Amino acid sequence: MAESVSGARIPGAVGTVWDGPSAGAAQITDLTDTTGAPVLQLVADVRGMVPNFYGPASGAERVWVDFGAGRVGLVSTTAGERLVQHQTAADPHQDRAFTNERLLNFLPLAGADLPVPAGADWARWVVPSTADTTGSAWKLKTADGTPYTRVLNSGALLLDTIGVRAALCIGAPAYGSGQAVINVSNSKATTTTTASVFRVQGDGSVISAGSVTASNVGSARLFSGPNAPSSPKAGDVWVQYA
């Protein structure tokens, strides 16, 4: 309401709106009434009441009005409603959206896809230069802390499953007999087979550069004749003839 210095209402008083209480403040002229019509000055009604108005365009929460008795600060009547909306909004400061945008190609959210451009590394684990068989660069463990499959800092891969599922399953439907799906090399690992000492080919063939020792192969014996050996062992071969 428009009031005099003594506090009496001033019907029909004309007031101005400012962006601050000091003498250096700027007058605000981009106000509108409830219908959207421009308002350059505030005019009190016959009871000295100031009609509702909107603005300024800057969105300032507080303005100062002056009806001749000094400037009085006014706070937006919608501040409380907007505060409640702000407090209950899912992301009022857009900090979650900002974080998700920055982490989109670094660390996916649960269930999200991680696009990796061709020729790019998604992540690199930096490990000690010396041998380390105790630390892990990556570890899978249960809720009680029991470690299962893990990649040690030394580069060793240890496969342990939770339960009775197969520990290792390699699918290579596009590989032929001349291509290895498992390749053990006696030098630093490569994608070629030139340094291989043990290979499992795409058709199931096993190629070993060294001897293969097993309970039914390493000590196998060969028998021949009409009668079977009296004390056969696992791996023994008997060729029967009359």
mmCIF file of N, CA, C and O in Angstrom, residues 70-132:
data_model
loop_
_atom_site.group_PDB
_atom_site.id
_atom_site.type_symbol
_atom_site.label_atom_id
_atom_site.label_comp_id
_atom_site.label_asym_id
_atom_site.label_seq_id
_atom_site.Cartn_x
_atom_site.Cartn_y
_atom_site.Cartn_z
ATOM 1 N N GLY A 70 10.044 7.647 0.960
ATOM 2 C CA GLY A 70 11.230 6.794 1.050
ATOM 3 C C GLY A 70 10.979 5.438 0.396
ATOM 4 O O GLY A 70 9.833 5.006 0.229
ATOM 5 N N ARG A 71 12.033 4.788 0.013
ATOM 6 C CA ARG A 71 11.907 3.513 -0.681
ATOM 7 C C ARG A 71 11.686 2.362 0.303
ATOM 8 O O ARG A 71 12.341 2.261 1.338
ATOM 9 N N VAL A 72 10.740 1.505 -0.060
ATOM 10 C CA VAL A 72 10.380 0.349 0.774
ATOM 11 C C VAL A 72 10.564 -0.909 -0.059
ATOM 12 O O VAL A 72 10.091 -0.994 -1.197
ATOM 13 N N GLY A 73 11.265 -1.883 0.515
ATOM 14 C CA GLY A 73 11.531 -3.114 -0.212
ATOM 15 C C GLY A 73 10.316 -4.023 -0.289
ATOM 16 O O GLY A 73 9.585 -4.201 0.693
ATOM 17 N N LEU A 74 10.080 -4.600 -1.458
ATOM 18 C CA LEU A 74 9.003 -5.562 -1.673
ATOM 19 C C LEU A 74 9.603 -6.880 -2.170
ATOM 20 O O LEU A 74 10.457 -6.884 -3.067
ATOM 21 N N VAL A 75 9.141 -7.981 -1.589
ATOM 22 C CA VAL A 75 9.594 -9.314 -1.991
ATOM 23 C C VAL A 75 8.481 -9.983 -2.786
ATOM 24 O O VAL A 75 7.297 -9.852 -2.454
ATOM 25 N N SER A 76 8.843 -10.720 -3.823
ATOM 26 C CA SER A 76 7.857 -11.401 -4.664
ATOM 27 C C SER A 76 6.943 -12.282 -3.819
ATOM 28 O O SER A 76 7.403 -13.026 -2.937
ATOM 29 N N THR A 77 5.643 -12.211 -4.087
ATOM 30 C CA THR A 77 4.682 -13.001 -3.325
ATOM 31 C C THR A 77 4.719 -14.485 -3.694
ATOM 32 O O THR A 77 4.137 -15.310 -2.995
ATOM 33 N N THR A 78 5.397 -14.827 -4.795
ATOM 34 C CA THR A 78 5.483 -16.239 -5.204
ATOM 35 C C THR A 78 6.767 -16.907 -4.717
ATOM 36 O O THR A 78 7.045 -18.053 -5.083
ATOM 37 N N ALA A 79 7.557 -16.193 -3.900
ATOM 38 C CA ALA A 79 8.839 -16.753 -3.456
ATOM 39 C C ALA A 79 8.638 -18.056 -2.688
ATOM 40 O O ALA A 79 9.378 -19.028 -2.884
ATOM 41 N N GLY A 80 7.639 -18.104 -1.814
ATOM 42 C CA GLY A 80 7.397 -19.312 -1.033
ATOM 43 C C GLY A 80 7.014 -20.498 -1.899
ATOM 44 O O GLY A 80 7.510 -21.616 -1.710
ATOM 45 N N GLU A 81 6.118 -20.259 -2.870
ATOM 46 C CA GLU A 81 5.695 -21.339 -3.760
ATOM 47 C C GLU A 81 6.862 -21.860 -4.581
ATOM 48 O O GLU A 81 7.043 -23.072 -4.757
ATOM 49 N N ARG A 82 7.670 -20.947 -5.099
ATOM 50 C CA ARG A 82 8.813 -21.358 -5.919
ATOM 51 C C ARG A 82 9.878 -22.059 -5.087
ATOM 52 O O ARG A 82 10.588 -22.937 -5.575
ATOM 53 N N LEU A 83 9.991 -21.686 -3.809
ATOM 54 C CA LEU A 83 10.937 -22.367 -2.926
ATOM 55 C C LEU A 83 10.524 -23.815 -2.712
ATOM 56 O O LEU A 83 11.356 -24.734 -2.762
ATOM 57 N N VAL A 84 9.228 -24.048 -2.506
ATOM 58 C CA VAL A 84 8.742 -25.419 -2.337
ATOM 59 C C VAL A 84 8.972 -26.227 -3.616
ATOM 60 O O VAL A 84 9.409 -27.377 -3.566
ATOM 61 N N GLN A 85 8.688 -25.633 -4.773
ATOM 62 C CA GLN A 85 8.933 -26.320 -6.038
ATOM 63 C C GLN A 85 10.409 -26.652 -6.204
ATOM 64 O O GLN A 85 10.772 -27.722 -6.679
ATOM 65 N N HIS A 86 11.251 -25.723 -5.782
ATOM 66 C CA HIS A 86 12.697 -25.934 -5.885
ATOM 67 C C HIS A 86 13.143 -27.079 -4.979
ATOM 68 O O HIS A 86 13.955 -27.926 -5.376
ATOM 69 N N GLN A 87 12.609 -27.139 -3.770
ATOM 70 C CA GLN A 87 13.005 -28.165 -2.811
ATOM 71 C C GLN A 87 12.533 -29.556 -3.218
ATOM 72 O O GLN A 87 13.175 -30.548 -2.897
ATOM 73 N N THR A 88 11.412 -29.631 -3.922
ATOM 74 C CA THR A 88 10.858 -30.939 -4.300
ATOM 75 C C THR A 88 11.232 -31.356 -5.717
ATOM 76 O O THR A 88 10.904 -32.469 -6.126
ATOM 77 N N ALA A 89 11.904 -30.503 -6.469
ATOM 78 C CA ALA A 89 12.285 -30.842 -7.842
ATOM 79 C C ALA A 89 13.356 -31.920 -7.846
ATOM 80 O O ALA A 89 14.160 -32.030 -6.911
ATOM 81 N N ALA A 90 13.388 -32.731 -8.896
ATOM 82 C CA ALA A 90 14.353 -33.828 -8.982
ATOM 83 C C ALA A 90 15.776 -33.331 -9.181
ATOM 84 O O ALA A 90 16.717 -33.903 -8.640
ATOM 85 N N ASP A 91 15.940 -32.272 -9.944
ATOM 86 C CA ASP A 91 17.291 -31.770 -10.225
ATOM 87 C C ASP A 91 17.229 -30.254 -10.370
ATOM 88 O O ASP A 91 17.465 -29.708 -11.451
ATOM 89 N N PRO A 92 16.937 -29.525 -9.293
ATOM 90 C CA PRO A 92 16.686 -28.080 -9.403
ATOM 91 C C PRO A 92 17.894 -27.279 -9.849
ATOM 92 O O PRO A 92 17.753 -26.241 -10.490
ATOM 93 N N HIS A 93 19.105 -27.731 -9.508
ATOM 94 C CA HIS A 93 20.312 -26.997 -9.882
ATOM 95 C C HIS A 93 20.953 -27.536 -11.152
ATOM 96 O O HIS A 93 21.987 -27.022 -11.571
ATOM 97 N N GLN A 94 20.366 -28.602 -11.724
ATOM 98 C CA GLN A 94 20.901 -29.243 -12.929
ATOM 99 C C GLN A 94 22.297 -29.824 -12.709
ATOM 100 O O GLN A 94 23.028 -30.080 -13.666
ATOM 101 N N ASP A 95 22.668 -30.045 -11.430
ATOM 102 C CA ASP A 95 23.984 -30.612 -11.161
ATOM 103 C C ASP A 95 24.027 -32.095 -11.517
ATOM 104 O O ASP A 95 25.068 -32.612 -11.958
ATOM 105 N N ARG A 96 22.895 -32.790 -11.357
ATOM 106 C CA ARG A 96 22.870 -34.204 -11.734
ATOM 107 C C ARG A 96 22.990 -34.356 -13.241
ATOM 108 O O ARG A 96 23.733 -35.216 -13.728
ATOM 109 N N ALA A 97 22.276 -33.523 -13.978
ATOM 110 C CA ALA A 97 22.377 -33.581 -15.437
ATOM 111 C C ALA A 97 23.783 -33.243 -15.893
ATOM 112 O O ALA A 97 24.328 -33.858 -16.812
ATOM 113 N N PHE A 98 24.397 -32.262 -15.231
ATOM 114 C CA PHE A 98 25.772 -31.876 -15.566
ATOM 115 C C PHE A 98 26.727 -33.036 -15.313
ATOM 116 O O PHE A 98 27.576 -33.357 -16.149
ATOM 117 N N THR A 99 26.580 -33.694 -14.159
ATOM 118 C CA THR A 99 27.456 -34.813 -13.823
ATOM 119 C C THR A 99 27.259 -35.974 -14.779
ATOM 120 O O THR A 99 28.225 -36.581 -15.256
ATOM 121 N N ASN A 100 26.001 -36.294 -15.068
ATOM 122 C CA ASN A 100 25.730 -37.401 -15.999
ATOM 123 C C ASN A 100 26.309 -37.117 -17.383
ATOM 124 O O ASN A 100 26.826 -38.017 -18.048
ATOM 125 N N GLU A 101 26.242 -35.868 -17.802
ATOM 126 C CA GLU A 101 26.790 -35.514 -19.107
ATOM 127 C C GLU A 101 28.297 -35.690 -19.132
ATOM 128 O O GLU A 101 28.866 -36.198 -20.107
ATOM 129 N N ARG A 102 28.960 -35.296 -18.041
ATOM 130 C CA ARG A 102 30.414 -35.415 -17.988
ATOM 131 C C ARG A 102 30.848 -36.875 -17.878
ATOM 132 O O ARG A 102 31.918 -37.241 -18.354
ATOM 133 N N LEU A 103 30.044 -37.724 -17.235
ATOM 134 C CA LEU A 103 30.422 -39.112 -17.021
ATOM 135 C C LEU A 103 29.856 -40.053 -18.081
ATOM 136 O O LEU A 103 30.088 -41.260 -18.010
ATOM 137 N N LEU A 104 29.139 -39.505 -19.069
ATOM 138 C CA LEU A 104 28.467 -40.347 -20.045
ATOM 139 C C LEU A 104 29.431 -41.290 -20.736
ATOM 140 O O LEU A 104 29.149 -42.475 -20.914
ATOM 141 N N ASN A 105 30.599 -40.805 -21.135
ATOM 142 C CA ASN A 105 31.571 -41.631 -21.839
ATOM 143 C C ASN A 105 32.723 -42.061 -20.936
ATOM 144 O O ASN A 105 33.782 -42.454 -21.422
ATOM 145 N N PHE A 106 32.515 -42.000 -19.641
ATOM 146 C CA PHE A 106 33.576 -42.407 -18.727
ATOM 147 C C PHE A 106 33.125 -43.549 -17.834
ATOM 148 O O PHE A 106 33.767 -44.588 -17.759
ATOM 149 N N LEU A 107 32.010 -43.383 -17.190
ATOM 150 C CA LEU A 107 31.514 -44.410 -16.289
ATOM 151 C C LEU A 107 30.005 -44.517 -16.461
ATOM 152 O O LEU A 107 29.284 -43.597 -16.108
ATOM 153 N N PRO A 108 29.512 -45.598 -17.019
ATOM 154 C CA PRO A 108 28.076 -45.686 -17.288
ATOM 155 C C PRO A 108 27.260 -45.873 -16.019
ATOM 156 O O PRO A 108 27.731 -46.434 -15.035
ATOM 157 N N LEU A 109 26.043 -45.395 -16.044
ATOM 158 C CA LEU A 109 25.110 -45.666 -14.972
ATOM 159 C C LEU A 109 24.651 -47.108 -15.071
ATOM 160 O O LEU A 109 24.863 -47.783 -16.074
ATOM 161 N N ALA A 110 24.033 -47.607 -14.016
ATOM 162 C CA ALA A 110 23.587 -49.005 -14.007
ATOM 163 C C ALA A 110 22.670 -49.268 -15.186
ATOM 164 O O ALA A 110 21.716 -48.550 -15.417
ATOM 165 N N GLY A 111 22.989 -50.306 -15.956
ATOM 166 C CA GLY A 111 22.170 -50.683 -17.088
ATOM 167 C C GLY A 111 22.383 -49.860 -18.343
ATOM 168 O O GLY A 111 21.737 -50.101 -19.354
ATOM 169 N N ALA A 112 23.295 -48.888 -18.295
ATOM 170 C CA ALA A 112 23.503 -48.022 -19.453
ATOM 171 C C ALA A 112 24.545 -48.624 -20.386
ATOM 172 O O ALA A 112 25.359 -49.453 -19.997
ATOM 173 N N ASP A 113 24.504 -48.186 -21.653
ATOM 174 C CA ASP A 113 25.498 -48.599 -22.633
ATOM 175 C C ASP A 113 26.646 -47.607 -22.629
ATOM 176 O O ASP A 113 26.442 -46.401 -22.465
ATOM 177 N N LEU A 114 27.857 -48.109 -22.840
ATOM 178 C CA LEU A 114 29.037 -47.260 -22.889
ATOM 179 C C LEU A 114 29.590 -47.261 -24.305
ATOM 180 O O LEU A 114 30.188 -48.251 -24.731
ATOM 181 N N PRO A 115 29.376 -46.201 -25.077
ATOM 182 C CA PRO A 115 29.909 -46.172 -26.447
ATOM 183 C C PRO A 115 31.416 -45.937 -26.432
ATOM 184 O O PRO A 115 31.913 -45.030 -25.769
ATOM 185 N N VAL A 116 32.143 -46.774 -27.141
ATOM 186 C CA VAL A 116 33.593 -46.644 -27.241
ATOM 187 C C VAL A 116 33.951 -46.468 -28.717
ATOM 188 O O VAL A 116 33.721 -47.382 -29.513
ATOM 189 N N PRO A 117 34.508 -45.323 -29.106
ATOM 190 C CA PRO A 117 34.869 -45.110 -30.511
ATOM 191 C C PRO A 117 35.919 -46.116 -30.965
ATOM 192 O O PRO A 117 36.717 -46.611 -30.167
ATOM 193 N N ALA A 118 35.918 -46.415 -32.254
ATOM 194 C CA ALA A 118 36.893 -47.342 -32.809
ATOM 195 C C ALA A 118 38.310 -46.835 -32.570
ATOM 196 O O ALA A 118 38.588 -45.654 -32.757
ATOM 197 N N GLY A 119 39.179 -47.734 -32.129
ATOM 198 C CA GLY A 119 40.570 -47.390 -31.907
ATOM 199 C C GLY A 119 40.851 -46.686 -30.597
ATOM 200 O O GLY A 119 41.988 -46.285 -30.343
ATOM 201 N N ALA A 120 39.835 -46.526 -29.750
ATOM 202 C CA ALA A 120 40.018 -45.812 -28.488
ATOM 203 C C ALA A 120 39.989 -46.788 -27.325
ATOM 204 O O ALA A 120 39.325 -47.823 -27.373
ATOM 205 N N ASP A 121 40.732 -46.470 -26.262
ATOM 206 C CA ASP A 121 40.704 -47.237 -25.021
ATOM 207 C C ASP A 121 39.693 -46.613 -24.082
ATOM 208 O O ASP A 121 39.714 -45.396 -23.866
ATOM 209 N N TRP A 122 38.800 -47.449 -23.512
ATOM 210 C CA TRP A 122 37.805 -46.894 -22.593
ATOM 211 C C TRP A 122 38.462 -46.468 -21.289
ATOM 212 O O TRP A 122 38.223 -45.397 -20.774
ATOM 213 N N ALA A 123 39.336 -47.304 -20.752
ATOM 214 C CA ALA A 123 39.989 -46.977 -19.489
ATOM 215 C C ALA A 123 41.336 -47.677 -19.435
ATOM 216 O O ALA A 123 41.549 -48.708 -20.069
ATOM 217 N N ARG A 124 42.244 -47.114 -18.662
ATOM 218 C CA ARG A 124 43.565 -47.705 -18.471
ATOM 219 C C ARG A 124 43.842 -47.821 -16.985
ATOM 220 O O ARG A 124 43.694 -46.860 -16.247
ATOM 221 N N TRP A 125 44.228 -49.013 -16.563
ATOM 222 C CA TRP A 125 44.623 -49.226 -15.176
ATOM 223 C C TRP A 125 46.142 -49.151 -15.092
ATOM 224 O O TRP A 125 46.851 -49.946 -15.720
ATOM 225 N N VAL A 126 46.653 -48.226 -14.324
ATOM 226 C CA VAL A 126 48.097 -48.075 -14.165
ATOM 227 C C VAL A 126 48.526 -48.889 -12.948
ATOM 228 O O VAL A 126 48.057 -48.663 -11.832
ATOM 229 N N VAL A 127 49.423 -49.858 -13.166
ATOM 230 C CA VAL A 127 49.874 -50.757 -12.109
ATOM 231 C C VAL A 127 51.368 -50.562 -11.877
ATOM 232 O O VAL A 127 52.053 -49.946 -12.703
ATOM 233 N N PRO A 128 51.903 -51.070 -10.755
ATOM 234 C CA PRO A 128 53.341 -50.930 -10.508
ATOM 235 C C PRO A 128 54.173 -51.568 -11.606
ATOM 236 O O PRO A 128 53.763 -52.554 -12.229
ATOM 237 N N SER A 129 55.354 -51.012 -11.841
ATOM 238 C CA SER A 129 56.231 -51.543 -12.875
ATOM 239 C C SER A 129 56.872 -52.858 -12.465
ATOM 240 O O SER A 129 57.247 -53.671 -13.312
ATOM 241 N N THR A 130 57.031 -53.091 -11.162
ATOM 242 C CA THR A 130 57.603 -54.339 -10.672
ATOM 243 C C THR A 130 56.508 -55.368 -10.454
ATOM 244 O O THR A 130 55.326 -55.027 -10.361
ATOM 245 N N ALA A 131 56.921 -56.637 -10.350
ATOM 246 C CA ALA A 131 55.946 -57.719 -10.181
ATOM 247 C C ALA A 131 55.134 -57.524 -8.906
ATOM 248 O O ALA A 131 55.665 -57.192 -7.852
ATOM 249 N N ASP A 132 53.846 -57.743 -9.003
ATOM 250 C CA ASP A 132 52.938 -57.599 -7.861
ATOM 251 C C ASP A 132 51.864 -58.663 -7.991
ATOM 252 O O ASP A 132 51.016 -58.586 -8.873
#
